[in-house]
Amino acid sequence: VSTQSTGDVTSIPILVDADTGYGNFNNARRLVKKLEKIGIAGACIEDKLFPKTNSLLDERGAQPLADVKEFANKITAMKDTQTDENFCVVARVESFIAGWPLEEALKRATAYADAGADAVLIHSKKSDPSDIEAVSYTHLRAHETPEHLVCRLLLEKKKKRKEIRNRR
């Protein structure tokens, strides 16, 4: 089923997995124009080099990541191209998948948010939420806003539920 066909049969917003934006910033701009034209709500792009393979299935090990500044510029180009103010660009950080430490994930997440990403998604291979929680807690301590406060409260609630389950 094509993205356009899906958009024709549903009224809920659709966020497209757009891999790396399919090349350089010019390809990413073209993608935004096409997606807006068919009524798609946004695109999630990951900070790997194009062409890429599936992070979870690739047996060759860590895949190379895009240069932070270059990827941030791609995000800015996408945001500058959009004509629908509600179109969302989500930046997916692959540093944990590539074997980089927390500091790299934080550096990338901050750069992508500063470049205009509407959301930042941290990707991890772990079966537990420890990588995501580490990014969230570290970032929240440095940048507490009303939106972040909600995230922090949800994480704290989740942590309390886990503690209660562990006591049983």
mmCIF file of C-alpha atoms in Angstrom:
data_model
loop_
_atom_site.group_PDB
_atom_site.id
_atom_site.type_symbol
_atom_site.label_atom_id
_atom_site.label_comp_id
_atom_site.label_asym_id
_atom_site.label_seq_id
_atom_site.Cartn_x
_atom_site.Cartn_y
_atom_site.Cartn_z
ATOM 1 C CA VAL A 1 0.000 0.000 0.000
ATOM 2 C CA SER A 2 1.442 3.343 -0.977
ATOM 3 C CA THR A 3 1.670 6.332 1.348
ATOM 4 C CA GLN A 4 -0.713 8.255 -0.888
ATOM 5 C CA SER A 5 -3.317 5.457 -0.825
ATOM 6 C CA THR A 6 -3.103 5.246 2.959
ATOM 7 C CA GLY A 7 -3.603 8.990 3.229
ATOM 8 C CA ASP A 8 -6.709 8.698 1.056
ATOM 9 C CA VAL A 9 -8.459 6.218 3.372
ATOM 10 C CA THR A 10 -7.762 7.619 6.825
ATOM 11 C CA SER A 11 -8.336 10.857 8.650
ATOM 12 C CA ILE A 12 -5.655 10.308 11.293
ATOM 13 C CA PRO A 13 -2.256 11.991 10.814
ATOM 14 C CA ILE A 14 0.376 9.842 9.116
ATOM 15 C CA LEU A 15 4.057 10.068 10.025
ATOM 16 C CA VAL A 16 6.225 8.501 7.318
ATOM 17 C CA ASP A 17 9.428 6.587 8.057
ATOM 18 C CA ALA A 18 11.630 8.416 5.562
ATOM 19 C CA ASP A 19 14.891 6.551 6.220
ATOM 20 C CA THR A 20 17.677 9.141 5.933
ATOM 21 C CA GLY A 21 15.665 11.602 3.858
ATOM 22 C CA TYR A 22 16.806 9.694 0.760
ATOM 23 C CA GLY A 23 20.083 11.457 0.190
ATOM 24 C CA ASN A 24 21.231 15.022 0.680
ATOM 25 C CA PHE A 25 19.246 18.082 1.769
ATOM 26 C CA ASN A 26 17.881 18.625 -1.749
ATOM 27 C CA ASN A 27 16.285 15.171 -1.717
ATOM 28 C CA ALA A 28 14.890 15.890 1.759
ATOM 29 C CA ARG A 29 13.348 19.156 0.509
ATOM 30 C CA ARG A 30 11.756 17.321 -2.408
ATOM 31 C CA LEU A 31 10.412 14.710 0.023
ATOM 32 C CA VAL A 32 8.696 17.382 2.142
ATOM 33 C CA LYS A 33 7.044 18.894 -0.940
ATOM 34 C CA LYS A 34 5.763 15.501 -2.102
ATOM 35 C CA LEU A 35 4.500 14.468 1.332
ATOM 36 C CA GLU A 36 2.698 17.747 1.903
ATOM 37 C CA LYS A 37 1.121 17.486 -1.539
ATOM 38 C CA ILE A 38 -0.499 14.146 -0.623
ATOM 39 C CA GLY A 39 -1.538 15.246 2.864
ATOM 40 C CA ILE A 40 1.019 13.426 4.997
ATOM 41 C CA ALA A 41 1.503 14.922 8.499
ATOM 42 C CA GLY A 42 5.257 14.476 8.770
ATOM 43 C CA ALA A 43 8.446 12.508 8.214
ATOM 44 C CA CYS A 44 10.856 10.771 10.558
ATOM 45 C CA ILE A 45 14.449 10.738 9.298
ATOM 46 C CA GLU A 46 17.414 8.977 10.853
ATOM 47 C CA ASP A 47 20.973 10.249 11.136
ATOM 48 C CA LYS A 48 22.706 7.487 9.201
ATOM 49 C CA LEU A 49 24.524 7.776 5.914
ATOM 50 C CA PHE A 50 22.517 7.069 2.761
ATOM 51 C CA PRO A 51 22.043 4.364 1.569
ATOM 52 C CA LYS A 52 21.519 2.493 4.800
ATOM 53 C CA THR A 53 20.387 -0.929 5.980
ATOM 54 C CA ASN A 54 18.127 -1.985 8.839
ATOM 55 C CA SER A 55 19.811 -1.285 12.184
ATOM 56 C CA LEU A 56 18.362 -4.311 13.904
ATOM 57 C CA LEU A 57 19.066 -6.855 11.172
ATOM 58 C CA ASP A 58 22.481 -5.799 9.875
ATOM 59 C CA GLU A 59 25.062 -8.351 11.016
ATOM 60 C CA ARG A 60 28.018 -6.239 9.872
ATOM 61 C CA GLY A 61 27.969 -4.135 13.033
ATOM 62 C CA ALA A 62 27.521 -0.420 13.538
ATOM 63 C CA GLN A 63 26.620 1.616 10.503
ATOM 64 C CA PRO A 64 28.263 4.989 9.943
ATOM 65 C CA LEU A 65 26.332 8.017 11.130
ATOM 66 C CA ALA A 66 25.872 11.278 9.275
ATOM 67 C CA ASP A 67 27.909 14.289 10.297
ATOM 68 C CA VAL A 68 25.924 16.134 13.005
ATOM 69 C CA LYS A 69 26.126 19.528 11.287
ATOM 70 C CA GLU A 70 25.195 18.082 7.889
ATOM 71 C CA PHE A 71 22.179 16.246 9.331
ATOM 72 C CA ALA A 72 21.098 19.354 11.258
ATOM 73 C CA ASN A 73 21.276 21.309 7.994
ATOM 74 C CA LYS A 74 19.047 18.669 6.365
ATOM 75 C CA ILE A 75 16.470 19.191 9.125
ATOM 76 C CA THR A 76 16.635 22.962 8.685
ATOM 77 C CA ALA A 77 16.202 22.567 4.918
ATOM 78 C CA MET A 78 13.123 20.398 5.468
ATOM 79 C CA LYS A 79 11.583 22.888 7.913
ATOM 80 C CA ASP A 80 12.375 25.800 5.577
ATOM 81 C CA THR A 81 10.678 23.939 2.704
ATOM 82 C CA GLN A 82 7.423 23.063 4.420
ATOM 83 C CA THR A 83 4.384 25.177 3.573
ATOM 84 C CA ASP A 84 2.032 23.503 6.063
ATOM 85 C CA GLU A 85 2.894 24.855 9.520
ATOM 86 C CA ASN A 86 1.675 21.576 11.048
ATOM 87 C CA PHE A 87 4.032 19.351 9.029
ATOM 88 C CA CYS A 88 6.362 17.594 11.492
ATOM 89 C CA VAL A 89 9.978 16.623 11.062
ATOM 90 C CA VAL A 90 11.130 13.991 13.544
ATOM 91 C CA ALA A 91 14.868 13.384 13.900
ATOM 92 C CA ARG A 92 15.817 9.831 14.840
ATOM 93 C CA VAL A 93 19.126 9.589 16.718
ATOM 94 C CA GLU A 94 21.007 6.357 15.943
ATOM 95 C CA SER A 95 24.055 6.873 18.149
ATOM 96 C CA PHE A 96 23.204 4.077 20.614
ATOM 97 C CA ILE A 97 22.629 1.686 17.695
ATOM 98 C CA ALA A 98 26.063 2.649 16.352
ATOM 99 C CA GLY A 99 27.689 1.964 19.728
ATOM 100 C CA TRP A 100 28.274 5.587 20.792
ATOM 101 C CA PRO A 101 27.908 6.756 24.417
ATOM 102 C CA LEU A 102 25.203 8.895 26.038
ATOM 103 C CA GLU A 103 27.141 12.117 25.396
ATOM 104 C CA GLU A 104 26.954 11.556 21.631
ATOM 105 C CA ALA A 105 23.201 10.950 21.781
ATOM 106 C CA LEU A 106 22.741 14.154 23.791
ATOM 107 C CA LYS A 107 24.939 16.161 21.407
ATOM 108 C CA ARG A 108 22.983 14.932 18.401
ATOM 109 C CA ALA A 109 19.549 15.349 20.008
ATOM 110 C CA THR A 110 20.347 18.919 21.032
ATOM 111 C CA ALA A 111 21.740 19.834 17.599
ATOM 112 C CA TYR A 112 18.684 18.418 15.820
ATOM 113 C CA ALA A 113 16.248 20.186 18.142
ATOM 114 C CA ASP A 114 18.180 23.434 17.633
ATOM 115 C CA ALA A 115 17.989 22.879 13.856
ATOM 116 C CA GLY A 116 14.190 22.862 14.059
ATOM 117 C CA ALA A 117 13.164 19.226 14.514
ATOM 118 C CA ASP A 118 9.657 19.046 15.929
ATOM 119 C CA ALA A 119 10.594 15.921 17.876
ATOM 120 C CA VAL A 120 13.667 13.826 18.534
ATOM 121 C CA LEU A 121 13.413 10.047 18.719
ATOM 122 C CA ILE A 122 16.220 8.157 20.452
ATOM 123 C CA HIS A 123 16.716 4.679 18.969
ATOM 124 C CA SER A 124 18.149 1.846 21.049
ATOM 125 C CA LYS A 125 18.541 -1.911 20.637
ATOM 126 C CA LYS A 126 18.084 -2.529 24.348
ATOM 127 C CA SER A 127 14.982 -4.377 25.477
ATOM 128 C CA ASP A 128 14.719 -2.076 28.481
ATOM 129 C CA PRO A 129 14.254 1.721 28.448
ATOM 130 C CA SER A 130 17.570 2.591 30.148
ATOM 131 C CA ASP A 131 19.123 4.408 27.141
ATOM 132 C CA ILE A 132 16.010 6.488 26.577
ATOM 133 C CA GLU A 133 15.620 7.257 30.282
ATOM 134 C CA ALA A 134 19.277 8.331 30.498
ATOM 135 C CA VAL A 135 18.784 10.802 27.639
ATOM 136 C CA SER A 136 15.481 12.039 29.045
ATOM 137 C CA TYR A 137 16.691 12.571 32.604
ATOM 138 C CA THR A 138 19.963 14.209 31.548
ATOM 139 C CA HIS A 139 18.239 16.490 29.055
ATOM 140 C CA LEU A 140 15.405 17.352 31.436
ATOM 141 C CA ARG A 141 17.772 18.453 34.175
ATOM 142 C CA ALA A 142 19.364 20.898 31.731
ATOM 143 C CA HIS A 143 16.245 22.114 29.860
ATOM 144 C CA GLU A 144 13.148 21.956 32.066
ATOM 145 C CA THR A 145 10.135 23.433 30.223
ATOM 146 C CA PRO A 146 6.423 22.717 30.731
ATOM 147 C CA GLU A 147 6.542 20.061 27.975
ATOM 148 C CA HIS A 148 9.610 18.450 29.479
ATOM 149 C CA LEU A 149 7.999 18.539 32.900
ATOM 150 C CA VAL A 150 5.175 16.374 31.555
ATOM 151 C CA CYS A 151 7.745 13.926 30.141
ATOM 152 C CA ARG A 152 9.609 13.839 33.439
ATOM 153 C CA LEU A 153 6.429 13.225 35.408
ATOM 154 C CA LEU A 154 5.471 10.384 33.072
ATOM 155 C CA LEU A 155 8.919 8.823 33.424
ATOM 156 C CA GLU A 156 8.742 9.119 37.205
ATOM 157 C CA LYS A 157 5.286 7.531 37.215
ATOM 158 C CA LYS A 158 6.589 4.682 35.046
ATOM 159 C CA LYS A 159 9.547 4.213 37.391
ATOM 160 C CA LYS A 160 7.233 4.050 40.439
ATOM 161 C CA ARG A 161 5.023 1.435 38.721
ATOM 162 C CA LYS A 162 8.116 -0.650 38.013
ATOM 163 C CA GLU A 163 9.223 -0.382 41.651
ATOM 164 C CA ILE A 164 5.772 -1.505 42.824
ATOM 165 C CA ARG A 165 5.856 -4.497 40.450
ATOM 166 C CA ASN A 166 9.321 -5.441 41.666
ATOM 167 C CA ARG A 167 8.128 -5.444 45.292
ATOM 168 C CA ARG A 168 5.418 -8.004 44.512
#
